[in-house]
Short mmCIF file of C-alpha atoms and ligand atoms in Angstrom, two decimals:
data_model
loop_
_atom_site.label_atom_id
_atom_site.label_comp_id
_atom_site.label_asym_id
_atom_site.label_seq_id
_atom_site.Cartn_x
_atom_site.Cartn_y
_atom_site.Cartn_z
CA MET A 21 72.52 55.06 21.16
CA GLU A 22 69.84 56.91 20.58
CA SER A 23 69.12 59.66 23.80
CA THR A 24 65.76 60.67 24.80
CA THR A 25 64.59 63.25 22.99
CA THR A 26 60.86 63.61 24.71
CA GLY A 27 60.58 63.88 28.07
CA THR A 28 63.33 64.45 31.43
CA PRO A 29 65.65 61.94 32.50
CA PRO A 30 64.05 60.06 35.84
CA ARG A 31 66.85 61.72 37.47
CA ALA A 32 66.57 65.09 36.78
CA VAL A 33 63.02 64.79 37.50
CA GLY A 34 64.15 64.13 40.89
CA HIS A 35 66.42 66.60 41.02
CA ALA A 36 63.56 68.87 39.66
CA VAL A 37 61.74 67.75 42.30
CA GLY A 38 63.95 67.84 45.34
CA ALA A 39 64.44 71.57 44.20
CA PHE A 40 60.90 71.99 44.41
CA PHE A 41 60.29 71.17 47.62
CA ARG A 42 62.92 72.62 48.89
CA THR A 43 62.01 76.14 47.74
CA ALA A 44 58.47 75.55 48.63
CA LEU A 45 57.86 73.87 51.60
CA ARG A 46 61.75 76.03 52.67
CA PRO A 47 58.60 77.95 55.34
CA LEU A 48 57.94 74.92 56.67
CA VAL A 49 60.91 72.80 56.73
CA ASP A 50 62.21 75.95 58.97
CA VAL A 51 59.34 75.59 61.34
CA VAL A 52 59.64 71.85 61.49
CA LEU A 53 63.57 71.34 62.57
CA PRO A 54 64.94 72.78 65.11
CA PRO A 55 67.77 75.61 64.68
CA LEU A 56 71.22 74.08 65.61
CA CYS A 57 73.50 75.26 67.24
CA PRO A 58 76.15 77.10 65.00
CA ALA A 59 79.93 75.96 67.06
CA CYS A 60 78.82 72.08 67.48
CA ARG A 61 74.96 71.44 65.66
CA ASP A 62 73.31 70.53 68.59
CA PRO A 63 69.80 71.70 68.76
CA VAL A 64 69.10 75.01 70.08
CA ARG A 65 65.24 76.62 70.74
CA ASP A 66 67.16 80.15 69.52
CA ALA A 67 67.89 80.35 65.45
CA GLY A 68 71.50 81.97 65.85
CA ALA A 69 72.59 81.50 69.73
CA LEU A 70 75.41 78.97 71.17
CA CYS A 71 73.85 76.17 73.10
CA PRO A 72 74.73 76.32 76.78
CA GLY A 73 77.14 73.89 76.39
CA CYS A 74 79.44 76.28 73.77
CA TRP A 75 77.72 79.26 76.06
CA SER A 76 80.08 78.11 79.15
CA LYS A 77 83.50 77.23 76.69
CA LEU A 78 83.46 80.61 76.07
CA ASN A 79 86.36 82.94 77.05
CA PHE A 80 85.16 87.07 76.81
CA ILE A 81 88.12 89.14 77.47
CA THR A 82 87.41 91.35 80.16
CA ARG A 83 89.46 93.05 82.21
CA PRO A 84 92.34 93.62 83.41
CA TYR A 85 94.26 93.65 80.40
CA CYS A 86 96.54 95.85 78.48
CA GLU A 87 95.12 98.85 77.86
CA ARG A 88 96.09 99.02 74.53
CA LEU A 89 96.37 96.30 73.00
CA GLY A 90 93.66 94.66 75.10
CA ILE A 91 95.28 92.07 75.63
CA PRO A 92 94.19 89.86 79.33
CA PHE A 93 96.80 89.68 82.09
CA ALA A 94 96.54 86.74 84.07
CA TYR A 95 96.76 89.17 87.58
CA ASP A 96 95.53 92.34 87.77
CA PRO A 97 99.41 94.80 87.31
CA GLY A 98 96.84 97.95 88.55
CA PRO A 99 95.05 100.47 86.79
CA GLY A 100 96.39 101.51 82.57
CA ILE A 101 99.41 99.46 82.66
CA LEU A 102 100.65 98.17 79.21
CA SER A 103 101.76 94.48 78.10
CA MET A 104 105.42 94.57 77.04
CA GLN A 105 104.01 93.32 73.39
CA ALA A 106 102.12 97.52 73.54
CA ILE A 107 105.88 98.74 74.61
CA ALA A 108 108.06 96.90 72.46
CA ASP A 109 105.93 97.28 69.41
CA PRO A 110 103.41 99.54 68.93
CA PRO A 111 100.51 98.81 66.32
CA ALA A 112 99.79 101.78 64.75
CA TYR A 113 96.49 101.83 65.62
CA THR A 114 94.97 103.12 69.36
CA ARG A 115 93.66 101.03 70.85
CA ALA A 116 92.21 97.33 70.34
CA ARG A 117 89.16 95.66 72.38
CA ALA A 118 87.87 91.78 71.15
CA ALA A 119 85.06 90.24 72.91
CA VAL A 120 86.33 86.53 73.45
CA ARG A 121 90.05 84.76 73.05
CA PHE A 122 90.41 82.91 69.51
CA ASP A 123 89.43 79.34 71.23
CA ASP A 124 87.91 75.82 70.37
CA VAL A 125 84.17 77.85 70.72
CA ALA A 126 85.19 80.50 68.45
CA ARG A 127 86.72 79.04 65.64
CA ALA A 128 84.25 77.47 64.87
CA LEU A 129 81.60 80.26 65.37
CA VAL A 130 83.85 82.28 62.77
CA HIS A 131 83.96 79.71 60.73
CA ALA A 132 80.45 79.11 60.62
CA LEU A 133 80.46 83.04 59.66
CA LYS A 134 82.58 82.70 57.22
CA TYR A 135 82.13 79.42 55.03
CA GLY A 136 79.11 77.56 56.75
CA ASP A 137 76.95 80.71 55.42
CA ARG A 138 75.52 81.24 59.20
CA LEU A 139 74.49 85.00 58.33
CA ASP A 140 72.26 84.55 61.51
CA VAL A 141 75.60 84.54 63.73
CA ALA A 142 76.03 87.95 62.89
CA PRO A 143 73.50 89.69 65.70
CA MET A 144 75.02 87.62 68.71
CA LEU A 145 78.70 88.52 67.57
CA GLY A 146 77.94 91.83 67.00
CA ARG A 147 75.90 92.39 69.81
CA TRP A 148 79.37 91.00 72.00
CA MET A 149 81.36 93.00 70.32
CA ALA A 150 79.98 96.01 70.49
CA SER A 151 80.01 95.99 74.43
CA ALA A 152 83.11 94.90 74.27
CA GLY A 153 84.08 98.55 72.29
CA ARG A 154 82.12 100.27 74.44
CA GLU A 155 84.60 103.17 75.02
CA LEU A 156 86.00 102.65 71.70
CA LEU A 157 82.24 103.05 69.74
CA ALA A 158 82.20 106.03 72.20
CA ASP A 159 84.38 108.12 70.87
CA ALA A 160 83.93 107.17 67.04
CA ASP A 161 82.98 108.76 64.25
CA ALA A 162 82.81 105.99 61.63
CA LEU A 163 83.05 101.81 61.36
CA MET A 164 85.36 100.80 59.13
CA PRO A 165 85.33 96.24 57.91
CA VAL A 166 88.39 95.46 57.03
CA PRO A 167 88.26 95.51 53.00
CA LEU A 168 88.23 91.60 51.27
CA HIS A 169 89.88 92.01 47.41
CA TRP A 170 86.71 91.77 45.11
CA ARG A 171 87.46 88.74 43.73
CA ARG A 172 87.42 86.66 47.20
CA LEU A 173 84.64 88.76 47.80
CA TRP A 174 83.19 87.21 44.94
CA ALA A 175 83.87 83.95 46.00
CA ARG A 176 82.85 84.08 49.06
CA ARG A 177 79.65 86.86 48.10
CA PHE A 178 79.98 88.60 51.18
CA ASN A 179 82.84 90.34 53.09
CA GLN A 180 82.11 88.49 57.39
CA SER A 181 83.82 92.02 58.36
CA ALA A 182 81.07 94.17 57.01
CA VAL A 183 78.45 92.06 58.35
CA LEU A 184 79.92 92.61 61.92
CA ALA A 185 80.59 96.47 61.39
CA GLN A 186 76.93 95.78 60.11
CA ASN A 187 75.61 94.59 62.88
CA ILE A 188 77.88 96.51 66.14
CA SER A 189 76.62 99.29 63.91
CA ALA A 190 73.11 98.71 64.50
CA VAL A 191 73.82 98.33 68.20
CA ALA A 192 76.19 101.22 68.91
CA GLY A 193 74.16 103.49 66.41
CA VAL A 194 78.19 103.99 64.96
CA PRO A 195 77.76 104.69 61.15
CA LEU A 196 79.85 102.63 58.29
CA SER A 197 82.32 103.24 55.64
CA THR A 198 83.48 101.81 53.40
CA ALA A 199 86.68 104.18 52.61
CA LEU A 200 89.48 101.53 52.80
CA ARG A 201 89.62 99.78 49.98
CA ARG A 202 92.31 97.06 49.01
CA ALA A 203 94.83 98.19 46.65
CA ARG A 204 95.81 94.11 45.84
CA ALA A 205 95.02 90.67 46.76
CA THR A 206 97.58 89.33 49.67
CA PRO A 207 98.89 85.64 49.54
CA GLN A 208 97.51 84.03 52.34
CA GLN A 209 99.15 84.42 55.82
CA VAL A 210 99.00 81.56 57.46
CA GLY A 211 102.70 79.79 57.96
CA LEU A 212 104.38 83.01 57.50
CA SER A 213 106.49 84.98 60.17
CA ARG A 214 105.45 88.29 61.64
CA ALA A 215 107.97 90.24 59.37
CA GLU A 216 106.26 88.11 56.56
CA ARG A 217 103.18 88.56 57.67
CA ALA A 218 103.68 92.31 57.68
CA ARG A 219 105.83 92.84 54.38
CA ASN A 220 103.04 91.18 52.91
CA MET A 221 100.42 93.70 53.44
CA GLN A 222 102.83 97.09 52.70
CA GLY A 223 100.62 98.91 50.37
CA ALA A 224 97.47 95.75 50.90
CA PHE A 225 94.88 98.65 51.60
CA ARG A 226 94.19 102.39 50.33
CA VAL A 227 91.84 105.00 50.44
CA PRO A 228 91.09 106.67 47.33
CA ALA A 229 91.15 110.20 46.69
CA ALA A 230 86.77 110.29 45.96
CA ALA A 231 86.96 109.13 49.52
CA LYS A 232 89.04 110.72 51.53
CA ALA A 233 86.73 112.91 53.31
CA GLU A 234 85.25 110.21 55.10
CA VAL A 235 88.65 109.44 56.97
CA VAL A 236 90.71 113.07 57.16
CA GLY A 237 90.51 114.10 60.63
CA ARG A 238 87.85 111.19 61.98
CA ARG A 239 88.30 108.75 64.74
CA LEU A 240 87.66 105.37 63.29
CA VAL A 241 87.49 101.71 64.40
CA LEU A 242 88.40 99.16 62.35
CA VAL A 243 85.85 96.59 62.37
CA ASP A 244 87.22 92.61 61.37
CA ASP A 245 86.56 88.66 62.71
CA VAL A 246 89.88 87.83 64.08
CA LEU A 247 93.41 89.23 65.70
CA THR A 248 95.95 87.05 64.90
CA SER A 249 99.51 88.83 64.88
CA GLY A 250 97.45 92.18 64.07
CA ALA A 251 99.59 93.17 61.19
CA THR A 252 96.04 92.97 58.72
CA LEU A 253 94.85 95.62 60.59
CA ASP A 254 98.11 97.17 61.67
CA ALA A 255 98.19 97.90 57.98
CA CYS A 256 94.55 99.05 57.58
CA ALA A 257 95.31 101.49 60.61
CA HIS A 258 98.10 103.03 58.66
CA ALA A 259 96.74 103.72 55.31
CA LEU A 260 93.98 105.79 57.50
CA LEU A 261 96.26 107.40 59.26
CA ARG A 262 98.50 108.07 56.19
CA ALA A 263 95.19 109.78 54.87
CA GLY A 264 94.84 112.32 57.30
CA ALA A 265 91.96 109.79 60.22
CA ARG A 266 93.11 111.20 63.46
CA GLN A 267 92.83 108.32 65.57
CA VAL A 268 92.40 104.92 64.59
CA ASP A 269 90.64 101.88 67.30
CA VAL A 270 89.93 98.17 66.50
CA LEU A 271 87.62 95.59 67.31
CA VAL A 272 87.06 92.79 66.32
CA PHE A 273 85.08 89.01 67.16
CA ALA A 274 87.99 86.75 68.39
CA ARG A 275 91.55 87.48 69.15
CA VAL A 276 94.29 84.74 69.95
CA VAL A 277 95.93 85.08 73.43
CA GLU A 278 99.16 83.56 73.87
CA ALA A 279 98.48 81.12 76.94
CA ALA A 280 100.26 82.52 79.97
CA ARG A 281 100.41 85.76 79.06
CA ALA A 282 101.88 87.85 81.92
CA PRO A 283 102.42 92.20 82.69
CA ILE A 284 105.70 93.54 82.72
ZN1 ZN B 6 76.74 73.59 70.31
#
């Protein structure tokens, strides 16, 4: 059969017209369609903000918590008490703080930021993180996002930790550093035991010689979206301390909290 050599097939025209309208009318569409809640996709008044229902379901982490790991306590054991975990298996970083518990709404927000191209949620998360990490940021010389391997960065087009760090920097006035790099790609951590996660992360991060000056003698705050086992952040802290950092703290948006964790 002879193919059409003149004109454009109707389907392609349809696509072209659709693309034209999407591009040309974008500002109008943004005005006409209400912004959607990044967690449940209900209409909201302000772009990048949560609907009241999702907002009420978020669990912000406040004191009392372990001063070292930031794990919330079910009751107040008194000032300066550490969690069992902090004593039995202390991480390389000095202090960790998280804005919220990693539950359904927090997961939806992280997902929207990471895979849903909802970069408009980043300023809100950045503000909450800056507030949760106020003490850490007051002492900090620089913010250090957990780096993505370039292959993952290429696939996802941006590093969510760097986006969060930029937004915290804008609020807290602490400068950003990218001295920490991925030395190699690491397999996904899902389904691995704690020991396997730690092994998986060994040697995954490094500070290149040219960037050492950004690390030596400095107090750094590592920034990531979620703290699960802490293996990734621990490996990052090890790499920074080996490169001469004076202190490394950790600030994340959400952390996994096991139910009914009581102080010792
Ligand atoms: Zn919602």
